[in-house]
Amino acid sequence: MSITQKGEELHFDENQFIVSKTDLKGRITYANDLFIQISGFKEQELIGTPHNILRHPDMPRAIFKLLWDRVQAGKEVFAYVKNKTKNNKYYWVHAYITPIVDTKTQQLIGYHSVRRSPSAKGLEVIAPLYQKMLQAEEQGGIQASTALLDNTLSQLKVSYDAFILSHE
């Protein structure tokens, strides 16, 4: 595995994938080796811990609400996410999150996330948008941040999914 560091930011090879699974409450039930290595945590520190242990303060709450709303409704979702490590470094990912459904009962039993290295082009668009969303949250809460995202998408005449996928 090749993880490189530039300042406080960690990068991983574009051909590598961070994989995790969580239960319905977002507690980690599986973490692959790259996830363990880049996070700086030991496997036993991650398993059973809420996935938001990696939540970076630069991430708008509105993005996590959107992610949770989608996967809890049984839908897949793509997103750019900035995570923090145990040692307060950070790394960006382009995440693909899907619900895990029990094939026998058709009941939702957890979530599966595959993350890859994001494109520089995508981050040039996403990082400033997230900054604006954070400012909106500071002034008007999660509703203001969500409204800013919705207005941005409306002005661009694209759906959230089309917006994210067009910046891969």
PDB file of C-alpha atoms in Angstrom, residues 24-86:
ATOM      1  CA  LEU A  24     -27.499   0.354  10.906  1.00  0.00           C
ATOM      2  CA  LYS A  25     -26.281   2.796  13.548  1.00  0.00           C
ATOM      3  CA  GLY A  26     -23.063   3.533  11.647  1.00  0.00           C
ATOM      4  CA  ARG A  27     -20.768   1.460  13.869  1.00  0.00           C
ATOM      5  CA  ILE A  28     -17.867  -0.063  11.956  1.00  0.00           C
ATOM      6  CA  THR A  29     -18.133  -3.827  11.516  1.00  0.00           C
ATOM      7  CA  TYR A  30     -15.383  -4.237   8.900  1.00  0.00           C
ATOM      8  CA  ALA A  31     -12.351  -2.196   7.836  1.00  0.00           C
ATOM      9  CA  ASN A  32      -9.888  -3.244   5.130  1.00  0.00           C
ATOM     10  CA  ASP A  33      -6.135  -2.866   5.564  1.00  0.00           C
ATOM     11  CA  LEU A  34      -5.927   0.451   3.691  1.00  0.00           C
ATOM     12  CA  PHE A  35      -8.687   1.927   5.866  1.00  0.00           C
ATOM     13  CA  ILE A  36      -6.856   0.836   9.011  1.00  0.00           C
ATOM     14  CA  GLN A  37      -3.508   2.119   7.760  1.00  0.00           C
ATOM     15  CA  ILE A  38      -4.650   5.539   6.527  1.00  0.00           C
ATOM     16  CA  SER A  39      -6.894   6.189   9.547  1.00  0.00           C
ATOM     17  CA  GLY A  40      -4.036   5.644  11.989  1.00  0.00           C
ATOM     18  CA  PHE A  41      -6.263   3.543  14.218  1.00  0.00           C
ATOM     19  CA  LYS A  42      -5.761  -0.105  15.056  1.00  0.00           C
ATOM     20  CA  GLU A  43      -8.436  -2.499  13.843  1.00  0.00           C
ATOM     21  CA  GLN A  44      -9.682  -3.121  17.393  1.00  0.00           C
ATOM     22  CA  GLU A  45     -10.046   0.653  17.887  1.00  0.00           C
ATOM     23  CA  LEU A  46     -12.265   0.899  14.784  1.00  0.00           C
ATOM     24  CA  ILE A  47     -14.514  -2.159  15.045  1.00  0.00           C
ATOM     25  CA  GLY A  48     -17.654  -1.292  16.981  1.00  0.00           C
ATOM     26  CA  THR A  49     -16.870   2.433  16.883  1.00  0.00           C
ATOM     27  CA  PRO A  50     -19.138   4.936  15.111  1.00  0.00           C
ATOM     28  CA  HIS A  51     -17.808   5.743  11.640  1.00  0.00           C
ATOM     29  CA  ASN A  52     -17.961   9.425  12.539  1.00  0.00           C
ATOM     30  CA  ILE A  53     -14.757   8.914  14.546  1.00  0.00           C
ATOM     31  CA  LEU A  54     -13.204  10.045  11.239  1.00  0.00           C
ATOM     32  CA  ARG A  55     -15.416  13.094  10.787  1.00  0.00           C
ATOM     33  CA  HIS A  56     -13.366  16.130   9.894  1.00  0.00           C
ATOM     34  CA  PRO A  57     -14.645  19.496  11.159  1.00  0.00           C
ATOM     35  CA  ASP A  58     -14.398  20.871   7.586  1.00  0.00           C
ATOM     36  CA  MET A  59     -17.276  18.610   6.518  1.00  0.00           C
ATOM     37  CA  PRO A  60     -20.729  20.199   6.346  1.00  0.00           C
ATOM     38  CA  ARG A  61     -23.335  18.422   8.454  1.00  0.00           C
ATOM     39  CA  ALA A  62     -25.751  18.795   5.538  1.00  0.00           C
ATOM     40  CA  ILE A  63     -23.657  16.372   3.470  1.00  0.00           C
ATOM     41  CA  PHE A  64     -23.857  13.706   6.171  1.00  0.00           C
ATOM     42  CA  LYS A  65     -27.593  14.264   6.505  1.00  0.00           C
ATOM     43  CA  LEU A  66     -27.954  13.765   2.757  1.00  0.00           C
ATOM     44  CA  LEU A  67     -25.846  10.571   2.909  1.00  0.00           C
ATOM     45  CA  TRP A  68     -27.804   9.133   5.835  1.00  0.00           C
ATOM     46  CA  ASP A  69     -31.179  10.050   4.342  1.00  0.00           C
ATOM     47  CA  ARG A  70     -30.272   8.287   1.108  1.00  0.00           C
ATOM     48  CA  VAL A  71     -28.820   5.061   2.506  1.00  0.00           C
ATOM     49  CA  GLN A  72     -31.483   4.709   5.187  1.00  0.00           C
ATOM     50  CA  ALA A  73     -34.024   4.890   2.367  1.00  0.00           C
ATOM     51  CA  GLY A  74     -32.238   1.973   0.706  1.00  0.00           C
ATOM     52  CA  LYS A  75     -30.548   4.058  -1.995  1.00  0.00           C
ATOM     53  CA  GLU A  76     -26.922   4.300  -3.039  1.00  0.00           C
ATOM     54  CA  VAL A  77     -25.046   7.595  -2.788  1.00  0.00           C
ATOM     55  CA  PHE A  78     -21.785   9.101  -3.988  1.00  0.00           C
ATOM     56  CA  ALA A  79     -20.017  11.887  -2.106  1.00  0.00           C
ATOM     57  CA  TYR A  80     -16.724  13.604  -1.567  1.00  0.00           C
ATOM     58  CA  VAL A  81     -15.710  13.326   2.072  1.00  0.00           C
ATOM     59  CA  LYS A  82     -12.823  14.799   4.029  1.00  0.00           C
ATOM     60  CA  ASN A  83     -11.796  12.501   6.881  1.00  0.00           C
ATOM     61  CA  LYS A  84      -9.445  13.054   9.789  1.00  0.00           C
ATOM     62  CA  THR A  85      -6.998  10.494  11.124  1.00  0.00           C
ATOM     63  CA  LYS A  86      -6.192   9.498  14.667  1.00  0.00           C
TER      64      LYS A  86
END
